[in-house]
Short mmCIF file of C-alpha atoms in Angstrom, two decimals:
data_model
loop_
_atom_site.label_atom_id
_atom_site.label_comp_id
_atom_site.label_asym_id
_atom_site.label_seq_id
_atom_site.Cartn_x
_atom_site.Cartn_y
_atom_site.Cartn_z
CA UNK L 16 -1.22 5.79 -0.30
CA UNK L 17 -1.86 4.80 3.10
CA UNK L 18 -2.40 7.95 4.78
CA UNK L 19 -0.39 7.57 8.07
CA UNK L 20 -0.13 8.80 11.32
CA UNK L 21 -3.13 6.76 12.78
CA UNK L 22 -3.49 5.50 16.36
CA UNK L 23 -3.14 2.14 17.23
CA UNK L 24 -5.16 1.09 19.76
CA UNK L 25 -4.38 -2.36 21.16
CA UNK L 26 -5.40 -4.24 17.79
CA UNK L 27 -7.21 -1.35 15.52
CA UNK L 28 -5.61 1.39 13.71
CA UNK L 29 -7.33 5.24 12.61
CA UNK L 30 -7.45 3.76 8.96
CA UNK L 31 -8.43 7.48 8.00
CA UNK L 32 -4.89 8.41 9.43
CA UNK L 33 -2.63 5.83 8.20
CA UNK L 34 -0.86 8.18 5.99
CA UNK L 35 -1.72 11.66 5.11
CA UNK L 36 -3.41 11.54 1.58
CA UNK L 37 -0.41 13.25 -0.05
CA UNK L 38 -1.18 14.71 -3.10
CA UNK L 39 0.87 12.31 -4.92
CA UNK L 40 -0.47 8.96 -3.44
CA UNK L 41 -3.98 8.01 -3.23
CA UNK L 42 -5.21 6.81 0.15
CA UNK L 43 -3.72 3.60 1.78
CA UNK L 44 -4.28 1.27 4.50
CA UNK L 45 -2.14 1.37 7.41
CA UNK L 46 0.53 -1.47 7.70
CA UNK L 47 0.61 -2.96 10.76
CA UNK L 48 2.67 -5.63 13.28
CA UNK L 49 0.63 -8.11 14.43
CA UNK L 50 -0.27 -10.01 18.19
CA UNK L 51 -0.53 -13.77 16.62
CA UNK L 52 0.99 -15.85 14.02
CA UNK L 53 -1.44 -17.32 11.42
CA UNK L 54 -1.81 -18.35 7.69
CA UNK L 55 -4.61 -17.88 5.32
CA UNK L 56 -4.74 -20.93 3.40
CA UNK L 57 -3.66 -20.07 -0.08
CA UNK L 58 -2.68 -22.49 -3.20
CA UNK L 59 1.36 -22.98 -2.73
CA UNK L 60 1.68 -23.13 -6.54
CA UNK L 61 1.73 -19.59 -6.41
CA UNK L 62 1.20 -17.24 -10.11
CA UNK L 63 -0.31 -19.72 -12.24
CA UNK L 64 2.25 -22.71 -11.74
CA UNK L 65 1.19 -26.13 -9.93
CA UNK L 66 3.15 -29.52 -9.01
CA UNK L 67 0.22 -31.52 -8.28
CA UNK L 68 -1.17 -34.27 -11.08
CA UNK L 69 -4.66 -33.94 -11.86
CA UNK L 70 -7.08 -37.17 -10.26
CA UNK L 71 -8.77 -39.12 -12.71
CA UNK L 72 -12.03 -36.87 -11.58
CA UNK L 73 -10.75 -33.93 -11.97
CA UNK L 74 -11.36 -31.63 -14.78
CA UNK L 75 -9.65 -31.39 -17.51
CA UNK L 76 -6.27 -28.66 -17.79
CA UNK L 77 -8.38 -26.87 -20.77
CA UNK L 78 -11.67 -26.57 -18.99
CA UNK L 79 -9.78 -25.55 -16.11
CA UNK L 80 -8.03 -23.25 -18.42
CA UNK L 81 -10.94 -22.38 -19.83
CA UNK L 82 -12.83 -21.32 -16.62
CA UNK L 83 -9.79 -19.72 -14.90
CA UNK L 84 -9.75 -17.08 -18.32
CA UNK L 85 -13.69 -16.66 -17.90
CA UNK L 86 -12.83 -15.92 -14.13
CA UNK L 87 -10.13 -13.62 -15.18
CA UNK L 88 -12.43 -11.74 -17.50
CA UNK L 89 -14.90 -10.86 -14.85
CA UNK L 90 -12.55 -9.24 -12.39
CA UNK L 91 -13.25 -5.90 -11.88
CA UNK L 92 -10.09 -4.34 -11.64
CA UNK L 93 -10.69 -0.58 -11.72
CA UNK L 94 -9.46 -0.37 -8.31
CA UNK L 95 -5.73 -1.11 -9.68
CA UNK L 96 -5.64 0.55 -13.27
CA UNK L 97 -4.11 3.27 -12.07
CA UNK L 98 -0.91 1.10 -11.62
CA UNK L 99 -0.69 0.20 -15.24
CA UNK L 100 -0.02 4.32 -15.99
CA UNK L 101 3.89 5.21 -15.53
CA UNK L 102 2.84 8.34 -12.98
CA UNK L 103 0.09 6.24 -11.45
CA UNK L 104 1.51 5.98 -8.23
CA UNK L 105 4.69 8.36 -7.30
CA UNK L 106 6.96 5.83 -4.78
CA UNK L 107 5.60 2.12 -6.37
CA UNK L 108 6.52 3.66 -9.96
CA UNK L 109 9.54 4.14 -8.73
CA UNK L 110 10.09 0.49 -7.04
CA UNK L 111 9.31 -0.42 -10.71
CA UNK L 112 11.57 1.64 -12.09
CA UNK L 113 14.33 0.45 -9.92
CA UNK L 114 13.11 -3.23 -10.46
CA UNK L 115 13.47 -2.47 -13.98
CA UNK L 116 17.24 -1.04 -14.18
CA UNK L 117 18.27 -4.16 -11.95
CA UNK L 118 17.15 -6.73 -14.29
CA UNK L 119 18.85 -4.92 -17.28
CA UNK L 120 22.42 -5.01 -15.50
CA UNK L 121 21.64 -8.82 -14.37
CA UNK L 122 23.47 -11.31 -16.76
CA UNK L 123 20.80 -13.04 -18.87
CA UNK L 124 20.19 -16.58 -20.31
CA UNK L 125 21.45 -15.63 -24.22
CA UNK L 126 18.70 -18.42 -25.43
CA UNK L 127 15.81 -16.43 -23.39
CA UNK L 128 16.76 -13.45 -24.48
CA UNK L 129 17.24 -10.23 -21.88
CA UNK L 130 15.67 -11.34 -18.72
CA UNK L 131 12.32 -10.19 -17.69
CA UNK L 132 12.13 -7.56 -14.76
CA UNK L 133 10.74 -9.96 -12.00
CA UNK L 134 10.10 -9.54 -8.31
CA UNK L 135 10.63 -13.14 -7.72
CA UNK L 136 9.36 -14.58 -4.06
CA UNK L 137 8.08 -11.04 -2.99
CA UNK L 138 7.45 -10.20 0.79
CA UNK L 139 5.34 -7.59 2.02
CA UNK L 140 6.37 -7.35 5.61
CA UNK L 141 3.52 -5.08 6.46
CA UNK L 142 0.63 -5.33 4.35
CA UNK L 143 -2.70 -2.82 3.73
CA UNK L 144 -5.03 -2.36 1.06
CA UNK L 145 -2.95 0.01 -0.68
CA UNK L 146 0.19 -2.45 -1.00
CA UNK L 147 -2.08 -5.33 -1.60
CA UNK L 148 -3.93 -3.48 -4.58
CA UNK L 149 -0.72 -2.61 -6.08
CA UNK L 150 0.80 -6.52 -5.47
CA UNK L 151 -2.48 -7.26 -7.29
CA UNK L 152 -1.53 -4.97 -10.65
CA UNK L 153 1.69 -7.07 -10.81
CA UNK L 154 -0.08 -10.37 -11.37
CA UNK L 155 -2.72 -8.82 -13.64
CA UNK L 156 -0.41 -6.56 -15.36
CA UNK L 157 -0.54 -7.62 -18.75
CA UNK L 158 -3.99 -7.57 -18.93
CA UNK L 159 -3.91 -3.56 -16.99
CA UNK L 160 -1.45 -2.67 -20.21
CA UNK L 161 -3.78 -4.40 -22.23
CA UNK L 162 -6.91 -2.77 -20.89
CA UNK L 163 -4.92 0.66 -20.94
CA UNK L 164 -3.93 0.26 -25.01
CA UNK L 165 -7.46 -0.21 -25.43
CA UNK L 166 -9.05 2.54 -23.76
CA UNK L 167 -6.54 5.22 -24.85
CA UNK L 168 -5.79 3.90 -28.30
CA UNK L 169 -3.46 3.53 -30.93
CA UNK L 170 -2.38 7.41 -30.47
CA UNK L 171 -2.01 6.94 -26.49
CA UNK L 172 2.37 7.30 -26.20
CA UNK L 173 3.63 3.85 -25.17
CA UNK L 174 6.23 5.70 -22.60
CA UNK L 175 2.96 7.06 -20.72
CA UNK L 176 2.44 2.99 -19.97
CA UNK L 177 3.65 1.30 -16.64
CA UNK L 178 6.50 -1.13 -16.88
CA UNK L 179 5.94 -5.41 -17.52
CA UNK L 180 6.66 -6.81 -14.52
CA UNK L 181 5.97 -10.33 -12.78
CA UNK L 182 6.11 -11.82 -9.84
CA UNK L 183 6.15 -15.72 -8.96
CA UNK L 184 4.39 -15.29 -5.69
CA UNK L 185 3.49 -13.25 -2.84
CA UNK L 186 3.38 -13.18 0.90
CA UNK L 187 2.06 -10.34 2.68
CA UNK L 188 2.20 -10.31 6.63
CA UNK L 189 -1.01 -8.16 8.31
CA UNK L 190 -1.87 -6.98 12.14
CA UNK L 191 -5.06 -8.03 13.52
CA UNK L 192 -7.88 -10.11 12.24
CA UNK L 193 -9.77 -6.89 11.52
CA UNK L 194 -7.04 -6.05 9.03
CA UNK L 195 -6.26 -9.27 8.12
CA UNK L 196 -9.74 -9.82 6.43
CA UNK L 197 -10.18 -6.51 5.01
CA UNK L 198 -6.92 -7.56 3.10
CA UNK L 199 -8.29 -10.74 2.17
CA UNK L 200 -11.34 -9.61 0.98
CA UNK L 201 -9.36 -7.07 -1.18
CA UNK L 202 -7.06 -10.36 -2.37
CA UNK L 203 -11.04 -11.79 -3.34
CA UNK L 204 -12.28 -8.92 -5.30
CA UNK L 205 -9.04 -9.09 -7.35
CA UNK L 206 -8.46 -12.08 -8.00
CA UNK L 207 -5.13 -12.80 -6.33
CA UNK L 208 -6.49 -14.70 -3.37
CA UNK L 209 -5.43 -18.47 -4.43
CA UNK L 210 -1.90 -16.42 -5.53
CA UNK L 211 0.39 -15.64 -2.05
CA UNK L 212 -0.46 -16.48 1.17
CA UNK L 213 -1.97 -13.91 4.16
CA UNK L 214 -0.63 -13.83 7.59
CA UNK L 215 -0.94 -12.57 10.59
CA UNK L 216 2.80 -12.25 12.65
CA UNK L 217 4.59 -10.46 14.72
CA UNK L 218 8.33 -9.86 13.55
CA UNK L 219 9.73 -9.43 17.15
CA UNK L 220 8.34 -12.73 18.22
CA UNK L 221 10.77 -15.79 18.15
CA UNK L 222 14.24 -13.81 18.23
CA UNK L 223 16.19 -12.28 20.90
CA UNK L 224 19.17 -10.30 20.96
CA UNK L 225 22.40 -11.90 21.99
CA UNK L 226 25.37 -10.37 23.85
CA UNK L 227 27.06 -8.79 20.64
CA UNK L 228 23.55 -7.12 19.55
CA UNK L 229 22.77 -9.55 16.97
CA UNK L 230 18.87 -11.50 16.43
CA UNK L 231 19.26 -15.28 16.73
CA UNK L 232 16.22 -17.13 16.35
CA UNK L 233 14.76 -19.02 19.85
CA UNK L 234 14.84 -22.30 20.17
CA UNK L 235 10.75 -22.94 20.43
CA UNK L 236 9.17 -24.31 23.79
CA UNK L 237 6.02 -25.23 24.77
CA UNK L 238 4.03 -24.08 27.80
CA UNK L 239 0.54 -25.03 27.49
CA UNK L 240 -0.47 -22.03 30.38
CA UNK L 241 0.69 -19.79 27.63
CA UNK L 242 -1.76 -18.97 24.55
CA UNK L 243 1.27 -17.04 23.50
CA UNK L 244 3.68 -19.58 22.85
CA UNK L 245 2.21 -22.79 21.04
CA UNK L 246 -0.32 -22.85 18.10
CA UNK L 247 -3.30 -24.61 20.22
CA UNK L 248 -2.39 -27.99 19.42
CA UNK L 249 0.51 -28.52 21.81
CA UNK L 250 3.07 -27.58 19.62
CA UNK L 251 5.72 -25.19 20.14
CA UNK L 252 5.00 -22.15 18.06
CA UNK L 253 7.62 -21.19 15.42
CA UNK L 254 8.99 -17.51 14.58
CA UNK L 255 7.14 -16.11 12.00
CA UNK L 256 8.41 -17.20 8.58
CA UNK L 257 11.23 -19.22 10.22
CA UNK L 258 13.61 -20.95 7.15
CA UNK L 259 11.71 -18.65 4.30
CA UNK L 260 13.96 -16.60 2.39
CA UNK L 261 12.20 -14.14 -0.55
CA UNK L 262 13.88 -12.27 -3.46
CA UNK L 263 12.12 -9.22 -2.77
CA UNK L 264 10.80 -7.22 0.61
CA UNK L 265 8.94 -4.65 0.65
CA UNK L 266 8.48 -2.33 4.04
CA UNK L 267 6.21 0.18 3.03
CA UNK L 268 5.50 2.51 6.44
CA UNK L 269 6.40 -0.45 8.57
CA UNK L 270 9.42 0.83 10.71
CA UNK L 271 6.65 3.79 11.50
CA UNK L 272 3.90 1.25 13.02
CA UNK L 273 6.29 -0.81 14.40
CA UNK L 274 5.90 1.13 18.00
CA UNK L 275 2.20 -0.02 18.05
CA UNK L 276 2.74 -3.38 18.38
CA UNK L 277 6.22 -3.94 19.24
CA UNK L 278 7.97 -0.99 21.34
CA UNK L 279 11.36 -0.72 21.19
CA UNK L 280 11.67 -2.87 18.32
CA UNK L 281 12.41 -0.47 15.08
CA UNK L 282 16.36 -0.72 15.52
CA UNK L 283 16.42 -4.46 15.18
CA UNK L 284 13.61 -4.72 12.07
CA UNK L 285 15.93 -4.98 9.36
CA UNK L 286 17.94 -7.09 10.81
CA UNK L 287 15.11 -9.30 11.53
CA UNK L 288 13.54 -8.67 7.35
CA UNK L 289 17.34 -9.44 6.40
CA UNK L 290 16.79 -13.36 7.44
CA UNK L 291 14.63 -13.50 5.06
CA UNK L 292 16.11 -11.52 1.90
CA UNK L 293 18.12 -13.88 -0.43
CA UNK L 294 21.90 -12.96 -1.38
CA UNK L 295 21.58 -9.91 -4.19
CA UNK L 296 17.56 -9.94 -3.13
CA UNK L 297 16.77 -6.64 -2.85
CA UNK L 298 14.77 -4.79 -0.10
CA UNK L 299 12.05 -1.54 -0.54
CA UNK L 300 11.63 1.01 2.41
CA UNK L 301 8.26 3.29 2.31
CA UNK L 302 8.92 5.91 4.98
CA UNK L 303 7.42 9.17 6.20
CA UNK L 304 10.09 11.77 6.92
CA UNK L 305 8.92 12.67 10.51
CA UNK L 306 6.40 16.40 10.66
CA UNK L 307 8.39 19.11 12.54
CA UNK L 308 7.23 20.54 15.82
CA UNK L 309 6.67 23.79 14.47
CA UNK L 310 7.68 25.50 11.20
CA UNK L 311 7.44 29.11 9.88
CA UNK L 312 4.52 30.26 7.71
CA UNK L 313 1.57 29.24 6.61
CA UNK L 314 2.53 24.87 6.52
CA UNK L 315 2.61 25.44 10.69
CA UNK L 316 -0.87 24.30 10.99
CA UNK L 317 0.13 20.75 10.17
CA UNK L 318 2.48 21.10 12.81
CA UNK L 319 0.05 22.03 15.32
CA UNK L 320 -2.66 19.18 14.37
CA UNK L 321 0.14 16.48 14.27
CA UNK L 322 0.53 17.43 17.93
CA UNK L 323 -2.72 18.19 19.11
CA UNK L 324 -4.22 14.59 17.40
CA UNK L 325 -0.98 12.74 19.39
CA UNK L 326 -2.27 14.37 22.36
CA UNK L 327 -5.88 13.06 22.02
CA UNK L 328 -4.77 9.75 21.02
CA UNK L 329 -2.24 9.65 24.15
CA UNK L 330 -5.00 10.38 26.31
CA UNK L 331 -7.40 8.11 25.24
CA UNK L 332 -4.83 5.45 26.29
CA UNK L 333 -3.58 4.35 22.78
CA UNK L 334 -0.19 4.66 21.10
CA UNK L 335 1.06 6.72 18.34
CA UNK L 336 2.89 5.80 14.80
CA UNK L 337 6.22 7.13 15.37
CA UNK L 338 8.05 7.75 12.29
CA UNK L 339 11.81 7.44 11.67
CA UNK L 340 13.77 10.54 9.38
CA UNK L 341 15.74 9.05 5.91
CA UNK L 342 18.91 9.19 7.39
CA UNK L 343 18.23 6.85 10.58
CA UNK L 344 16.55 4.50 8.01
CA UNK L 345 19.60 4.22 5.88
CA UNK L 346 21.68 3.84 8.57
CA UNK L 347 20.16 0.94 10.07
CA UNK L 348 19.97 -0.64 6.82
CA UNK L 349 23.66 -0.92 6.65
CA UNK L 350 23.73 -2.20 10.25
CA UNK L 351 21.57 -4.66 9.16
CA UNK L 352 24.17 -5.83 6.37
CA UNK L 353 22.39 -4.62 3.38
CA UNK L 354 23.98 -1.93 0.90
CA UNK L 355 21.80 1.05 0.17
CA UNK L 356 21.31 1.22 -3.85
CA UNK L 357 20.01 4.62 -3.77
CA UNK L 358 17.30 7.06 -2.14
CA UNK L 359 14.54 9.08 -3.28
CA UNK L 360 12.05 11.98 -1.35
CA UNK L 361 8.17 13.07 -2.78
CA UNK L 362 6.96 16.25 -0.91
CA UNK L 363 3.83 16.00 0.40
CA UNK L 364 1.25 18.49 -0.17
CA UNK L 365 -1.65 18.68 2.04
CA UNK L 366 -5.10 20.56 0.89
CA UNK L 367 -8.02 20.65 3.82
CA UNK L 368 -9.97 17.59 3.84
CA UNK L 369 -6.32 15.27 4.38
CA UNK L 370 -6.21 18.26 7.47
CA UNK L 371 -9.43 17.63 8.60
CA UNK L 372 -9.32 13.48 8.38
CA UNK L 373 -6.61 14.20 10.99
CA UNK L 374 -8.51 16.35 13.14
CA UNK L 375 -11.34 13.88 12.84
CA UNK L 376 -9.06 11.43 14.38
CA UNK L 377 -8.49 13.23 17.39
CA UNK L 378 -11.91 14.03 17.64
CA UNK L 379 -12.53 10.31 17.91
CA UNK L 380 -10.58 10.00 20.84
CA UNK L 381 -12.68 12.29 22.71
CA UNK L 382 -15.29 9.92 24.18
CA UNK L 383 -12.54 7.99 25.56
CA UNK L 384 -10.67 10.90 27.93
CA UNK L 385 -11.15 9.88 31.44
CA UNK L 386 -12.26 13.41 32.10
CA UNK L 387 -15.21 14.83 30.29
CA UNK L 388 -14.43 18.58 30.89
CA UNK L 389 -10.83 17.69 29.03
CA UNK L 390 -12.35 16.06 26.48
CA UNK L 391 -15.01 19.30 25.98
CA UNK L 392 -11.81 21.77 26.05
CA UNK L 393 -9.66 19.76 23.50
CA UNK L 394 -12.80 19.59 21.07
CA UNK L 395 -12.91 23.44 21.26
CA UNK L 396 -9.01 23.13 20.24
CA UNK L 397 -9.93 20.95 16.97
CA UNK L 398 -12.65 23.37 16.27
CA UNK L 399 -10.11 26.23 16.54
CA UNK L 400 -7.75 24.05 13.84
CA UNK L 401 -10.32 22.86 11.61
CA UNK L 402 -11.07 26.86 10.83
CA UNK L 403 -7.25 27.85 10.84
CA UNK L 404 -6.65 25.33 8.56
CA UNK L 405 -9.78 26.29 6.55
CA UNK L 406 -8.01 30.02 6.21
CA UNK L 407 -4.79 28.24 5.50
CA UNK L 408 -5.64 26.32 2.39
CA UNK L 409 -7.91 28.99 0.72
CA UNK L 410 -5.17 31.23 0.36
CA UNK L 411 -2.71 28.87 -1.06
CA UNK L 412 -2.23 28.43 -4.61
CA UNK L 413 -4.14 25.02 -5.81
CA UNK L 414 -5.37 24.99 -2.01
CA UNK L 415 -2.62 23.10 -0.67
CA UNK L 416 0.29 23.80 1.90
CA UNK L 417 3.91 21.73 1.12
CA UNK L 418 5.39 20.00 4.37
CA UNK L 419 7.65 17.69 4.32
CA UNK L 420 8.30 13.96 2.54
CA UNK L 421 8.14 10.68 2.00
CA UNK L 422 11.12 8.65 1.03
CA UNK L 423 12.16 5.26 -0.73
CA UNK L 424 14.72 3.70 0.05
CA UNK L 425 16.18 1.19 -2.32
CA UNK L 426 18.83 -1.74 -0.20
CA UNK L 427 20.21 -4.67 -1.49
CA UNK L 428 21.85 -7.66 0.05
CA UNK L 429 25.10 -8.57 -0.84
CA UNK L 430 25.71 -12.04 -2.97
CA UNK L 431 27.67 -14.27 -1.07
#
């Protein structure tokens, strides 16, 4: 997944460092808060359903029908068939999982049958490629499993398959513009665009914290000297997703990012994501435990390029991901009103090239040190790593060094 610990600059992110290309994830976009508060027009009749009547011009449902399967056919999805394999992806296989068990313990309708595992009205309160792609397998998972039977065949063990899942619709809040049509593009190419809607928010704008440390929402003003406040038609810009409640949320790295854009603010996200969460909804939490400052052995040369890259990005004047340990996430969680289900940790094992992508982030920060002979010294020092962590890796069984984890956390909201 989304290989973290990038830079944020004051609306771009180190996409190469977003996450650290753990062996057990493939690479993922970073997930960012965002400056504005816009929507990508998408079709509200989200997953395949629609209200609206048909005009007396309009084509007919079958040719419709007929042209949306043709359209379907077409998609190139090789970018997401990885999610239709059980071990595909390490932490969303497990959100699957988890999805999964919850359905079977939910009462069913006895003339349906047992219900089918569904995310509902999903949220994905930080959004990236990675997250998007896998969003993406959900809608076109039948035709993944499909796909999957076919290639492997008859002999291919069913248990080796990903879970059938659904989801009625999707929206997924993004950063920048930057990010937001990289996202959108991906939505495009997979056929998912006209499914959820895109936006661009920031989840600390429109709330405050009251006297007994609880969010209430702000009454909206308008002050047309301020570009920050209305929506550039003289109306009073509203907090972002204010009276939308979802069945699902999904935070994958977003308490890590949220120092980029919003300082100060990763105490008071989940109470903010809670809003949203329906009674018994349930909430997902992606999360990189935090790297040590130093450790003994061989793994120390992580430690050392974590620190050295923070120090380039520092001094080129841009802020650093900060990431939050398991046990701070959980207990915020609960502070936030939510009941934590359960918790699981992936180590992360690191060969040289995820190294090197985050010594080539620090090196990118070079040209921007105010001082040129600082700059010239702290290349020397990436040099230096880039060969220690060379020497590391080739001595290491497989070529990779074990540091650390990721987590998932797995909250619910209590029905009322």
């Amino acid at each position: 997944p989304a290989m973290r610990h990038a830079f944020i600059s004051s609306v771009a992110f180190a996409t190469s460092a977003c996450k650290h290309n753990h062996h057990h994830l493939s690479h993922r976009e970073p997930l960012h808060m965002a400056a504005s508060f816009r929507r990508t027009s998408k079709n509200k009749a989200m997953m395949g359903s629609s209200s609206s009547e048909p005009s007396s011009s309009s084509p007919s449902p079958a040719a419709n029908d007929a042209d949306l399967t043709s359209k379907m056919a077409d998609l190139d999805l090789s970018k997401i068939e990885k999610f239709a394999h059980k071990r595909g992806d390490a932490l969303f296989g497990y959100i699957e999982q988890c999805q999964v068990n919850a359905a079977a313990t939910s009462p069913g309708n006895d003339d349906d049958g047992p219900p089918v595992p569904c995310f509902g009205n999903f949220l994905d309160a930080g959004t990236g490629s990675h997250s998007l792609r896998w969003i993406a397998s959900i809608v076109h998972r039948e035709r993944l499993l499909a796909d999957l039977a076919s290639r492997e065949g008859p002999s291919s063990p069913v248990s080796a398959a990903a879970p059938r899942l659904s989801m009625k619709s999707y929206t997924a809040i993004t950063a920048d513009e930057t990010m937001r049509r990289r996202v959108l593009q991906e939505a495009r190419e997979l056929g998912v665009e006209d499914r959820g809607d895109i936006i661009i928010g920031n989840w600390k704008e429109g709330v405050r914290s009251n006297e007994r440390g609880e969010l209430e929402f702000v009454a909206p003003t308008v002050d047309s000297d301020r570009k920050d406040n209305n929506d550039g038609n003289g109306n009073a810009k509203k907090a972002l997703l204010e009276g939308q409640v979802f069945d699902t949320i999904l935070a994958d790295y977003l308490v890590g990012a949220v120092d980029g854009f919003s300082p100060y603010f990763q105490d008071q996200i989940f109470q903010r994501l809670t809003h949203h969460l329906a009674p018994g909804g349930r909430m997902y939490v992606i999360g990189l435990q935090p790297v040590p400052d130093s450790v003994s052995g061989d793994a120390n040369v992580f430690c050392k390029i974590t620190k050295v890259r923070d120090a380039c990005i520092l001094l080129a004047d841009h802020r650093c991901y900060r990431e939050y340990p398991l046990d701070w996430i959980e207990r915020h969680v609960r502070r936030a009103g939510l009941n934590v289900v359960e918790s699981r940790t992936y180590p992360i094992r690191y060969n040289h090239g995820t190294m090197l992508r985050q010594i080539n982030v620090g090196r990118s920060k070079l040209k921007l040190f105010t001082s040129k002979g600082m700059a010239k010294e702290m290349g020397k020092v990436l040099d230096d790593l880039e060969k220690e962590s060379l020497e590391v890796t080739e001595r290491q069984p497989g070529g990779r060094i074990t540091l650390g984890f990721d987590y998932v956390v797995v909250a619910e909201r209590p029905k009322e």
